[in-house]
Coordinates of C-alpha atoms in Angstrom, one line a residue:
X578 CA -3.9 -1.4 7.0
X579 CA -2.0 -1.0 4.0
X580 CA -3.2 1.6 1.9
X581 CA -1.3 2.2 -1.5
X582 CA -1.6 5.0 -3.5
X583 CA -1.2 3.4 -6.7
X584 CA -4.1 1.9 -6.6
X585 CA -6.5 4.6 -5.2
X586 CA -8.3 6.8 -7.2
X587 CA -9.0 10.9 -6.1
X588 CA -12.1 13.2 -6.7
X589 CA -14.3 14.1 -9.5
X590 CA -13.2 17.3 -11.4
X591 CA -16.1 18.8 -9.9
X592 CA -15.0 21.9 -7.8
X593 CA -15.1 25.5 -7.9
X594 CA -11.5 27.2 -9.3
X595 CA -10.2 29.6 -10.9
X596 CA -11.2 27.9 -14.3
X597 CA -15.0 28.1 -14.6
X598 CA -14.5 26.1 -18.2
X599 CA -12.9 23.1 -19.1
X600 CA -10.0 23.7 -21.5
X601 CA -7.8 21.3 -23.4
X602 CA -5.1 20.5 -21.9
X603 CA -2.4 18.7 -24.3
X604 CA -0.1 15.9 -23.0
X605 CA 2.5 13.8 -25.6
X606 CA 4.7 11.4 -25.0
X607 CA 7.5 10.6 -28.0
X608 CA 7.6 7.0 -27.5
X609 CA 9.8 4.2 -29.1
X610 CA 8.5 1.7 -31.2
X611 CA 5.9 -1.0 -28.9
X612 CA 6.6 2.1 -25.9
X613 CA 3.8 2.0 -23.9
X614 CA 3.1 4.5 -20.5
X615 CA -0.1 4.6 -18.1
X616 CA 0.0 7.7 -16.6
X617 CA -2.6 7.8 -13.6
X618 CA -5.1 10.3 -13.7
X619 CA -6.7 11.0 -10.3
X620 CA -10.3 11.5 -10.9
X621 CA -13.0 9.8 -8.9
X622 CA -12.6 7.2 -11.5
X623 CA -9.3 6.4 -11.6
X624 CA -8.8 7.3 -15.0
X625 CA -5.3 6.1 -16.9
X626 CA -3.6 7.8 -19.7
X627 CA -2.7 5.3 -21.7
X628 CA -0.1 6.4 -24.4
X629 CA 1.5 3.3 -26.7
X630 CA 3.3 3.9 -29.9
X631 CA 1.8 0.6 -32.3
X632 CA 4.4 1.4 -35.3
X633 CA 7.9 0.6 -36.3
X634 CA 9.4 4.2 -35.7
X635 CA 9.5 6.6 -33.0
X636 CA 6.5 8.6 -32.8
X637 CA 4.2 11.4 -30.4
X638 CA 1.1 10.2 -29.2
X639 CA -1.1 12.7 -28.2
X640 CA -4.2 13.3 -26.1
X641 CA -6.3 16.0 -25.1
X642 CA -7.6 16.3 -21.7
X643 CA -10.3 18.7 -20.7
X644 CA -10.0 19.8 -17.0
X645 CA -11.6 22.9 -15.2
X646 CA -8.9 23.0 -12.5
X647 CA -5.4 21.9 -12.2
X648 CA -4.6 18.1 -12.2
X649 CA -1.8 16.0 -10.5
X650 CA -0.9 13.3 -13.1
X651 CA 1.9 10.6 -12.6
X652 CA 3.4 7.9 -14.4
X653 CA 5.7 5.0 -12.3
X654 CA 7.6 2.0 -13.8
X655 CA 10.1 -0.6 -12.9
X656 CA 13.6 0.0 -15.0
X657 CA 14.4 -3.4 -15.4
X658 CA 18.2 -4.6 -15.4
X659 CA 19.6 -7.6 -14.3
X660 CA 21.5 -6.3 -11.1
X661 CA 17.9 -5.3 -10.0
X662 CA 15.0 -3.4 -10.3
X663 CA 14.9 0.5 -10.8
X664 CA 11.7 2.5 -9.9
X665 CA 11.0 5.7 -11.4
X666 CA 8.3 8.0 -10.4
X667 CA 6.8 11.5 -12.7
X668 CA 4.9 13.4 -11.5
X669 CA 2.7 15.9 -13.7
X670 CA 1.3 18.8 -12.5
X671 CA -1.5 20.5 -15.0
X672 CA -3.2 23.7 -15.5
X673 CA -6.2 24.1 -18.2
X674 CA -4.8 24.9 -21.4
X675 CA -1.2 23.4 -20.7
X676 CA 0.9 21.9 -23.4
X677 CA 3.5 19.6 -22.8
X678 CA 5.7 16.9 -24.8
X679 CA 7.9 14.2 -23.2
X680 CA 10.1 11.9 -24.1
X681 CA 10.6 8.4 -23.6
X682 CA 14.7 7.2 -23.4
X683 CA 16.4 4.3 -24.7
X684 CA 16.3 2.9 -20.7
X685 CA 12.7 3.5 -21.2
X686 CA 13.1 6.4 -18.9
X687 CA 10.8 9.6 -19.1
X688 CA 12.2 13.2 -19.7
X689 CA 10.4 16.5 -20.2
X690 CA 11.3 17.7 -23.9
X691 CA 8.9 21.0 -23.9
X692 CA 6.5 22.3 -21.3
X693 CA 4.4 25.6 -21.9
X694 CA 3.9 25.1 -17.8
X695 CA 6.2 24.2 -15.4
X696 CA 9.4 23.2 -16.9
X697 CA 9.9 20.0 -15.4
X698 CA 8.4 17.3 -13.3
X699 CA 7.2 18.5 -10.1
X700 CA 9.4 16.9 -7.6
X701 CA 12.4 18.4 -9.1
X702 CA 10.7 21.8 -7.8
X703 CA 9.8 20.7 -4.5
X704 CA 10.6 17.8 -2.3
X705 CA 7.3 14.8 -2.8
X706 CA 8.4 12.3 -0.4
X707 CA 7.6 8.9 -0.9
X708 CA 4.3 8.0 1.5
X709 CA 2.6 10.7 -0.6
X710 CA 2.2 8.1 -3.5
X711 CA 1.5 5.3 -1.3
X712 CA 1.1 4.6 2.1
X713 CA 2.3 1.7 3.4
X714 CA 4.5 2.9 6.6
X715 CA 2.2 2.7 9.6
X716 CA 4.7 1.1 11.4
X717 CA 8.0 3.1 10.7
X718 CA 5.6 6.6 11.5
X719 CA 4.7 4.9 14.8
X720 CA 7.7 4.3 15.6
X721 CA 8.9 7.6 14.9
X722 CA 6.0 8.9 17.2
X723 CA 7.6 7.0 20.3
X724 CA 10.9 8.5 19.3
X725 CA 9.7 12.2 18.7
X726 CA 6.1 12.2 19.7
X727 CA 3.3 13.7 18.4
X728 CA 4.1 17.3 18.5
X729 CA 7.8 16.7 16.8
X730 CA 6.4 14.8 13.7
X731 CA 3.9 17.3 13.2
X732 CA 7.2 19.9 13.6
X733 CA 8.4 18.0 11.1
X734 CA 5.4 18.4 9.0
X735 CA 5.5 22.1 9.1
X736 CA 9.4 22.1 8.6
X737 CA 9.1 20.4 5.1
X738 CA 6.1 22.1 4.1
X739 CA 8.0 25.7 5.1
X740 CA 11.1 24.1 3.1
X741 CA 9.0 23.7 -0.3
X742 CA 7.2 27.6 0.5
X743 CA 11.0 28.5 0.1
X744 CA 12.0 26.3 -3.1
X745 CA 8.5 27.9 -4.7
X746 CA 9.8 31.3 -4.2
X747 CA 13.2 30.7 -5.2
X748 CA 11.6 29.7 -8.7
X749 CA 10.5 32.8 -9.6
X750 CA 7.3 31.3 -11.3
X751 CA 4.3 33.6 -12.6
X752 CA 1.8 34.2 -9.4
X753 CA -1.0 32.2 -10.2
X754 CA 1.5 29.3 -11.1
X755 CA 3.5 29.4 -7.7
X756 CA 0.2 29.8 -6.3
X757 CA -1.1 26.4 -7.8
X758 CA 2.3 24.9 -6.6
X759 CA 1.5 26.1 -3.0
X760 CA -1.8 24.3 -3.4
X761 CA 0.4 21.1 -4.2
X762 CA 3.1 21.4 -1.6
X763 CA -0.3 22.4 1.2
X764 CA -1.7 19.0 -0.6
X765 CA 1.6 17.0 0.7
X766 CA 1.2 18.9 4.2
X767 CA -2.4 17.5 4.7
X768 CA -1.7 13.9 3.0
X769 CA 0.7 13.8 6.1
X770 CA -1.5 15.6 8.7
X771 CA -4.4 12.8 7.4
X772 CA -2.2 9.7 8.5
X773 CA -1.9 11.3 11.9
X774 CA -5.2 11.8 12.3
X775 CA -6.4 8.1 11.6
X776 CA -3.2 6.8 13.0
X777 CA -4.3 4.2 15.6
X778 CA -1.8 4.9 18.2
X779 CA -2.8 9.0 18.3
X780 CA -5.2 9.9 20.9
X781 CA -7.6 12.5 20.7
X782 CA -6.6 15.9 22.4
X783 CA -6.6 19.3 22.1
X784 CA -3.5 18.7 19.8
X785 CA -5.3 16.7 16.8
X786 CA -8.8 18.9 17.1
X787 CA -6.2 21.7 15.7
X788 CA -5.5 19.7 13.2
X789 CA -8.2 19.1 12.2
X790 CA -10.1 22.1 12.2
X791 CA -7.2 23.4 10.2
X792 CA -8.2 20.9 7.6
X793 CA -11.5 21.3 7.6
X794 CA -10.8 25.3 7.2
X795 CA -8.8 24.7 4.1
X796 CA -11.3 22.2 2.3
X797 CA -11.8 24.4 -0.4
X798 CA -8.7 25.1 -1.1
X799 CA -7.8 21.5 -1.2
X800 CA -11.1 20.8 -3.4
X801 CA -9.5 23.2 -6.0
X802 CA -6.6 21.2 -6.9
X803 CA -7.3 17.7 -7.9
X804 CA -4.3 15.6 -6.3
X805 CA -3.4 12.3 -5.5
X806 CA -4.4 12.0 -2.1
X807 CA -7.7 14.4 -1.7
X808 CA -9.5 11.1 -1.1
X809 CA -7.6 10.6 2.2
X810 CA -7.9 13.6 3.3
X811 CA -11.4 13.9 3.2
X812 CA -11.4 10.1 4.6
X813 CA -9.2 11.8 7.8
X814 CA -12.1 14.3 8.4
X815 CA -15.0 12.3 8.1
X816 CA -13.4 9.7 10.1
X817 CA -12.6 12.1 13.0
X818 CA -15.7 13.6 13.0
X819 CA -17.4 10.5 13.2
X820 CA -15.2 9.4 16.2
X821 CA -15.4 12.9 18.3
X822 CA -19.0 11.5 18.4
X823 CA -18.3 7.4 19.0
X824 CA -15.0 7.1 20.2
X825 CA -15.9 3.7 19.9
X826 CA -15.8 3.6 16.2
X827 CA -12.7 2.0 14.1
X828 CA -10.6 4.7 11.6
X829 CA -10.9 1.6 9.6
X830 CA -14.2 1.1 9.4
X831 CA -14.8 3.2 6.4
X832 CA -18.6 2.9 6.3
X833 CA -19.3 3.3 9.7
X834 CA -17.7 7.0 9.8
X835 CA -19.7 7.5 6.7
X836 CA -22.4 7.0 8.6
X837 CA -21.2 8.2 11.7
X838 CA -20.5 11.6 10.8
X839 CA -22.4 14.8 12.0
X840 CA -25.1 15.8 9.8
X841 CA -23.0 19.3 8.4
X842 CA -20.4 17.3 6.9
X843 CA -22.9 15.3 5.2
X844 CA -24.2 18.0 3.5
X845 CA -20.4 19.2 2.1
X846 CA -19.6 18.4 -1.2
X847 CA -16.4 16.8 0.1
X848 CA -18.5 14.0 1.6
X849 CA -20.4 13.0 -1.5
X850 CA -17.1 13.4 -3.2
X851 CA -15.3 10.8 -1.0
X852 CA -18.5 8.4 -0.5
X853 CA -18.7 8.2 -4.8
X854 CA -15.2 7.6 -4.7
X855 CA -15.0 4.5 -2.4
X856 CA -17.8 3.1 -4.8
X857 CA -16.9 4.3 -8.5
X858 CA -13.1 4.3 -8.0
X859 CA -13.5 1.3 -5.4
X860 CA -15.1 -0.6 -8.3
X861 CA -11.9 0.1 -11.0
X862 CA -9.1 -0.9 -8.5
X863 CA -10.9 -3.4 -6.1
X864 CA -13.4 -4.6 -7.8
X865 CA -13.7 -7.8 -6.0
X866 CA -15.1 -6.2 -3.4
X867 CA -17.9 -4.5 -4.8
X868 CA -20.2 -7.3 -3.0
X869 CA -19.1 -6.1 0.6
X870 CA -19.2 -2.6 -0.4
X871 CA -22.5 -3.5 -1.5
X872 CA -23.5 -4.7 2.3
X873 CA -22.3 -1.9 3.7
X874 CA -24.2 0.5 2.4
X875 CA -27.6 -1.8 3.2
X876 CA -27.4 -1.7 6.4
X877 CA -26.8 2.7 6.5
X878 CA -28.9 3.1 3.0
X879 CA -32.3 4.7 4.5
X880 CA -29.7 7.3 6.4
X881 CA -29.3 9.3 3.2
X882 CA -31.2 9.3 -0.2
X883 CA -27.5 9.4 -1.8
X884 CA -26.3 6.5 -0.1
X885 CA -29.5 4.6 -1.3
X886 CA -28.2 5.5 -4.8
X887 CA -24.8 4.3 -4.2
X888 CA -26.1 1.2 -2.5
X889 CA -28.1 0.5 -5.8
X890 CA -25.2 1.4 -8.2
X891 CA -23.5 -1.5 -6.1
X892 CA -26.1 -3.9 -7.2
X893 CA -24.8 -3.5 -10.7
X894 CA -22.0 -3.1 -10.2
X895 CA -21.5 -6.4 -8.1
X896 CA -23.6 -7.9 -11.9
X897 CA -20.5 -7.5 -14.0
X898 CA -18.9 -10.7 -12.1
X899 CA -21.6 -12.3 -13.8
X900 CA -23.4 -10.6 -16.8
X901 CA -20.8 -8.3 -17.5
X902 CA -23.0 -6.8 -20.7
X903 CA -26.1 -6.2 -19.0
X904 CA -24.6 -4.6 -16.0
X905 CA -23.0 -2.5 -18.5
X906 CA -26.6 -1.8 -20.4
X907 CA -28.2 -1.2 -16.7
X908 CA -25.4 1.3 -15.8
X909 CA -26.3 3.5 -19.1
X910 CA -29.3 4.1 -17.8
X911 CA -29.0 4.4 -13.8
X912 CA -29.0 7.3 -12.5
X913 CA -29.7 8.7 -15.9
X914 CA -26.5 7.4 -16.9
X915 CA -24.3 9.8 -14.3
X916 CA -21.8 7.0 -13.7
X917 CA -21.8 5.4 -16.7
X918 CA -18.3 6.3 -17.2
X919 CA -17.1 4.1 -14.4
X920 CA -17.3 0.9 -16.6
X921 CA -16.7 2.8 -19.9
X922 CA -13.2 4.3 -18.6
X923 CA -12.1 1.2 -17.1
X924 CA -12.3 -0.8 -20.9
X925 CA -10.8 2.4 -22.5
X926 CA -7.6 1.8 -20.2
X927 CA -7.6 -1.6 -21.4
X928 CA -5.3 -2.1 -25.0
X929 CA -8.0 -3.4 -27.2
X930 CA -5.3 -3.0 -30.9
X931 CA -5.8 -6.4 -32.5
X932 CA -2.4 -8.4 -33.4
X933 CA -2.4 -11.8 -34.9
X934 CA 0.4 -14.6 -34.0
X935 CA -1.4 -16.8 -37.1
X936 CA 1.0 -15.1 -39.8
X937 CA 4.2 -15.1 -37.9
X938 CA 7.4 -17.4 -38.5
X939 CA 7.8 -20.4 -36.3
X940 CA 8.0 -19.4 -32.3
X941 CA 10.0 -22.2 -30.8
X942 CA 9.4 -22.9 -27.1
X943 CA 11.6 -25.1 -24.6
X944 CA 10.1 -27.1 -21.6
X945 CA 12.3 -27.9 -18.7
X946 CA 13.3 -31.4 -20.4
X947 CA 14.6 -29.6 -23.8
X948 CA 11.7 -30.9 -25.7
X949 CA 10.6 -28.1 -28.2
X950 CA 6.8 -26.8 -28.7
X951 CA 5.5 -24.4 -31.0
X952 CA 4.0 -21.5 -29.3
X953 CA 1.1 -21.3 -31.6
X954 CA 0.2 -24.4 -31.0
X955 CA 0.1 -24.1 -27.6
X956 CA -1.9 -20.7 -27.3
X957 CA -4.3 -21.9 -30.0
X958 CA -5.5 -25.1 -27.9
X959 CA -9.4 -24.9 -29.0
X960 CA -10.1 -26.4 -25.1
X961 CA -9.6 -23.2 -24.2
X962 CA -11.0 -19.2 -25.1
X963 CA -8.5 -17.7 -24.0
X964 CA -4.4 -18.0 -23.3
X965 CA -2.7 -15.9 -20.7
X966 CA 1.1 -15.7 -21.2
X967 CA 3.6 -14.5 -18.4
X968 CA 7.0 -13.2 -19.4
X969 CA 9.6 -13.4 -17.0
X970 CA 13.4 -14.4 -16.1
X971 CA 14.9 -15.7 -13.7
X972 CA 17.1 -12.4 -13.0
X973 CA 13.5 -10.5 -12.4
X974 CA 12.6 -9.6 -9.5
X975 CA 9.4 -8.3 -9.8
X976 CA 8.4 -11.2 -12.0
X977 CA 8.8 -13.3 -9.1
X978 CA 7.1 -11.2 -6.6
X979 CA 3.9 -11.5 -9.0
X980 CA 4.1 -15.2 -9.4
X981 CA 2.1 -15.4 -5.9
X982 CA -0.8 -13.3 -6.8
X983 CA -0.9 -15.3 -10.4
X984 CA -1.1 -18.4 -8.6
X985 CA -4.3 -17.1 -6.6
X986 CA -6.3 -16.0 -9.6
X987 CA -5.2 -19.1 -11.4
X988 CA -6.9 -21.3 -8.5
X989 CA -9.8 -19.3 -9.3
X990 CA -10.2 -19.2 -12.6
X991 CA -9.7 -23.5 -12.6
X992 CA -12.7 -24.5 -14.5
X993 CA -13.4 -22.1 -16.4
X994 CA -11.8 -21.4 -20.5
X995 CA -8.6 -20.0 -19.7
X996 CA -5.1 -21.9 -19.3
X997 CA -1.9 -19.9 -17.7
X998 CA 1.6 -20.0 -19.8
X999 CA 4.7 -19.2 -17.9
X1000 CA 7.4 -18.2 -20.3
X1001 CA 10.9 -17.3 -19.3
X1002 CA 13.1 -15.0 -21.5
X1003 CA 16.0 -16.7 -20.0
X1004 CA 19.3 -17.0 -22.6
X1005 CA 19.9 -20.6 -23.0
X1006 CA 23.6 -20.4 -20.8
X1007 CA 21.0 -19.7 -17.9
X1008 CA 18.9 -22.4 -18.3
X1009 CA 19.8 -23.8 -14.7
X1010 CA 19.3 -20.7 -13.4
X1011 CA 16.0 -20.9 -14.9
X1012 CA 14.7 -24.2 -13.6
X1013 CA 16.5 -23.3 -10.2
X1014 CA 14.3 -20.1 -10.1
X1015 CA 11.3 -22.1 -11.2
X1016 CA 11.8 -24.6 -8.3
X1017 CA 12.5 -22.2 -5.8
X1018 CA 9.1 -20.4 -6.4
X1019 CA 7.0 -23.9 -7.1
X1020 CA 6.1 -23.8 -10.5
X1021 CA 8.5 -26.5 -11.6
X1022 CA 5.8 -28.9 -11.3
X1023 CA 3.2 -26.8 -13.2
X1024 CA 1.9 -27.1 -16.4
X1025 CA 2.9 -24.8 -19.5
X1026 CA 6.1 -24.0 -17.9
X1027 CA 8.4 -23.0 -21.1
X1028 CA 11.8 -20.9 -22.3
X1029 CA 11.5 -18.7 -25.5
X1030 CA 13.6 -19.4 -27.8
X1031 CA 16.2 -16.9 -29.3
X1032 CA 14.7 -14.2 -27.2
X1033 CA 16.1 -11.3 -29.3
X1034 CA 15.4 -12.3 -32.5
X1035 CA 12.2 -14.2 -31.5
X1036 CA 9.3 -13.3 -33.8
X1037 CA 6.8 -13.2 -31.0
X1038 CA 9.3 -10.8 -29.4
X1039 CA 9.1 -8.2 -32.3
X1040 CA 5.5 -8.6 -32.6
X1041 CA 4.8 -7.1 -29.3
X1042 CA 8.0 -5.2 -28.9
X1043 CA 9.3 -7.2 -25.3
X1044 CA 11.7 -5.1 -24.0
X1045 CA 10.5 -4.9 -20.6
X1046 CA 8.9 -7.9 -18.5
X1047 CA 7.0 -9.1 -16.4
X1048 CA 4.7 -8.9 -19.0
X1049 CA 1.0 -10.2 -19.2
X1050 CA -0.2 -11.2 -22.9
X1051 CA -4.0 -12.4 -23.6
X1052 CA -4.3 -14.3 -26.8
X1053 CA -7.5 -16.1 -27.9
X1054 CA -8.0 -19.5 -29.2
X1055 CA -7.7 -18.2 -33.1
X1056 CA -4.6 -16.8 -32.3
X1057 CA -5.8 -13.0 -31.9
X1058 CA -3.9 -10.8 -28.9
X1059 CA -6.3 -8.9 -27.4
X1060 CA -4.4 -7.1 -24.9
X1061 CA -0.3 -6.9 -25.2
X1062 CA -0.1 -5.3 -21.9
X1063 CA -2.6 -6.7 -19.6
X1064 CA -2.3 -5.8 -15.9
X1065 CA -0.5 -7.7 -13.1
X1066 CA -1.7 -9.9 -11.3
X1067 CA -1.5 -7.7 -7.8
X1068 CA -3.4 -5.1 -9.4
X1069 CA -6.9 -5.6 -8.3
X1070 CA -8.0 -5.6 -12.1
X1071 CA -6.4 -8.7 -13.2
X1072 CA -9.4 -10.8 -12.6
X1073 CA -12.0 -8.9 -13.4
X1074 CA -10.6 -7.9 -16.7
X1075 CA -10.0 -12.0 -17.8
X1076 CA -13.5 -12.3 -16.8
X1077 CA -14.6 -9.6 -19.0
X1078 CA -12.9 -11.3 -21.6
X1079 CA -14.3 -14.7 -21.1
X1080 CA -18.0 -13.1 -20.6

């Protein structure tokens, strides 16, 4: 199973540190005009950072974020460019009371401009290697099993970790700051240690009960730094717990080591931690899913009288498919409004600044024929409430790899008041590249299929500031943009979010 780190939220900012009060913590970005960054901020909602600069001149956006214990931030994007797609990852790592400015490049690239904390991003201090942000290499670490075995990848776990103990002390940091890093780099250790537990191919011995009473041991410690991937750590110990007692049970079978589990890690903080997680943070990055979450906990509800609270937040949750207001109303009151925040975070990451196309100079739009529309006319069709554009080229890459997921939550969406415009920003010497491109991925034949016109000096291109696609724009039937920046289609969000819109 595919498990990306992207899209998975961590843990509530909810354990015992070294902080006993939340301080403001200060993160800006200098951003270029239209710049816009999400970084990911790994609470048990899934919180993102959104910075965007709305004005014609380079300017600092600033936000305040009040944490009790340090924080793991990061921010990835595709670098565009037309020999291929760059990514970038930057990592942030946060102590209450921080200060620190960035700076956004003319390649759209991030830099650290001042830092009161550490002085750069945090895998320029010690090696992060990729499966910490997402995990998607099940096969390539079983195979690396048959070809080591067990006892040399976990070698090879120690090794790097050991590696990183020597890059901290080499950096001469204050104490409790090289202490926070060695939280960090033991944080990467036991991300790595997790997959081996779970790992399907791994059998029980006396070799993996070591690892994971070391784990277990060093809960706290892990509890006192919120990282990316406390989530699947926890996951690793309840799920191994659960099958010391069925060995019958499936690693996968997230509910049924929830419930499987011995009754002394149900009563760790960890527990609750992870089981709000997989139904708060669930709901923000999968929240097509909520209604299977939702049976789940039925059939284990009566075990716990948390999980019966959890399988009622479901219930409204699984609501805002339909009645997206009153599940929101319902949710403000639940619980006496503890997770309120989950829907209330989840519309402050959305861009809700207001822009207009009404006022603008003509947009010209080609379809594959040469015949020429006028983009307003098109996204202002009043058989429909709302307009969703896609910008993308031919040269893109990850504009095609999108147009799959698109498709699917087009086929859903048929009947209801939204229509789906493909634009290309294609130059018009590529325009067989184009339709070849368009062809190859089967949208020749679909409808709103156009090429903008003079993409540089397009009005509709300084409007929004398109410097970087794919690109998702929601317009209205008046001609209103209410989101410049929606999400992709392949992030679980797409759908839910148009539906929001159309409630």
């Amino acid at each position: 199973m595919k498990i990306f780190r992207f899209i998975l939220p961590a843990m509530l900012l909810i354990a015992s540190s070294c902080f006993s009060q939340p301080a403001s913590t200060i993160l800006s970005v200098s951003l270029k005009p239209g710049g816009s960054i999400r970084f990911n901020f790994f609470d048990v909602y899934g919180q993102l950072l959104h910075f965007k600069n709305n004005t014609n001149k380079d300017t600092v956006i600033t936000k305040k974020i009040s944490i009790n214990k340090p924080s793991f931030l990061y921010y990835g994007n595709f670098l565009v460019h037309p020999e291929g797609p760059v990514f970038l990852t930057y990592p942030v790592l946060l102590i209450p009371g921080d200060t620190i400015l960035l700076r956004q490049g003319e390649d759209n690239a991030i830099a650290v401009q001042h830092s009161s904390g550490y002085p750069n991003f945090i895998d320029s201090l010690i090696s992060i290697p990729k499966d910490f942000y997402w995990h998607n290499l099940e096969q390539q670490q079983q195979t690396l099993l048959k070809t080591v075995g067990l006892t040399g990848m976990i070698q090879q776990i120690e090794n790097s970790f050991r590696k990183n103990e020597v890059s901290i002390r080499n950096l001469n940091l204050p104490d409790m700051r090289a202490e926070i890093l060695r939280k960090m780099n033991s944080s990467i250790k036991y991300t790595a240690t997790a997959y081996l537990l779970v790992d399907s191919t791994v059998s029980t011995s006396s070799t993996t009960d070591s690892l994971y009473n070391d784990m277990y041991r060093h809960v706290n410690e892990i509890r006192s730094l919120n990282a990316l991937n406390n989530t699947n750590i926890y996951r690793a110990i309840i799920a191994y717990n659960a099958k010391k007692r069925n060995r019958k049970l499936d690693y996968n079978d997230v509910w049924a080591c929830v419930a499987g589990a011995d009754e002394q890690v149900k009563q760790t903080d960890f527990y609750k931690d992870y089981i709000t997680t997989m139904v708060a943070g669930g709901f923000v990055y999968a929240p097509e899913k909520m209604q299977e979450v939702n049976q789940a906990l039925k059939s284990i509800r009566m075990q716990d009288p948390y999980l019966d609270t959890l399988y009622q937040l479901t219930n409204i949750l699984s609501e805002t498919f339909t009645n997206f207001n009153r599940a929101k109303q319902q949710l403000k009151v639940f619980a006496n409004g503890r997770f309120s925040f989950i829907i209330e975070n989840d519309e402050k990451s959305t861009n809700h600044e207001r822009k207009s196309i009404t006022n603008l100079a003509a947009i010209n739009l080609y379809d594959f024929d040469g015949n020429q529309f006028d983009f307003k006319q098109v996204v202002t069709d009043s058989n429909y409430k709302l307009t969703l554009v896609d910008f993308w080229a031919s040269w893109c890459i990850p504009c095609l790899n999108e147009m799959p997921a698109l498709k699917k939550v087009e086929d859903k969406l048929k009947g209801k008041s939204i229509q789906f415009v493909a634009i290309s920003i294609d130059k018009e010497e590529a325009i067989d590249k184009w339709i070849e491109a368009a062809k190859r991925n089967t949208i020749f034949s679909e409808p709103s299929q156009y090429r903008l016109a003079n993409f540089k000096q397009s009005p509709l291109t300084k409007l929004i500031n398109l410097k970087n696609i794919p690109r998702y724009l929601v317009i209205d039937n008046k001609g209103n943009i209410l989101n410049d920046d929606f999400y992709r289609p392949s992030d679980n969000r797409f759908e839910l979010a148009l539906l929001k819109y159309l409630d």
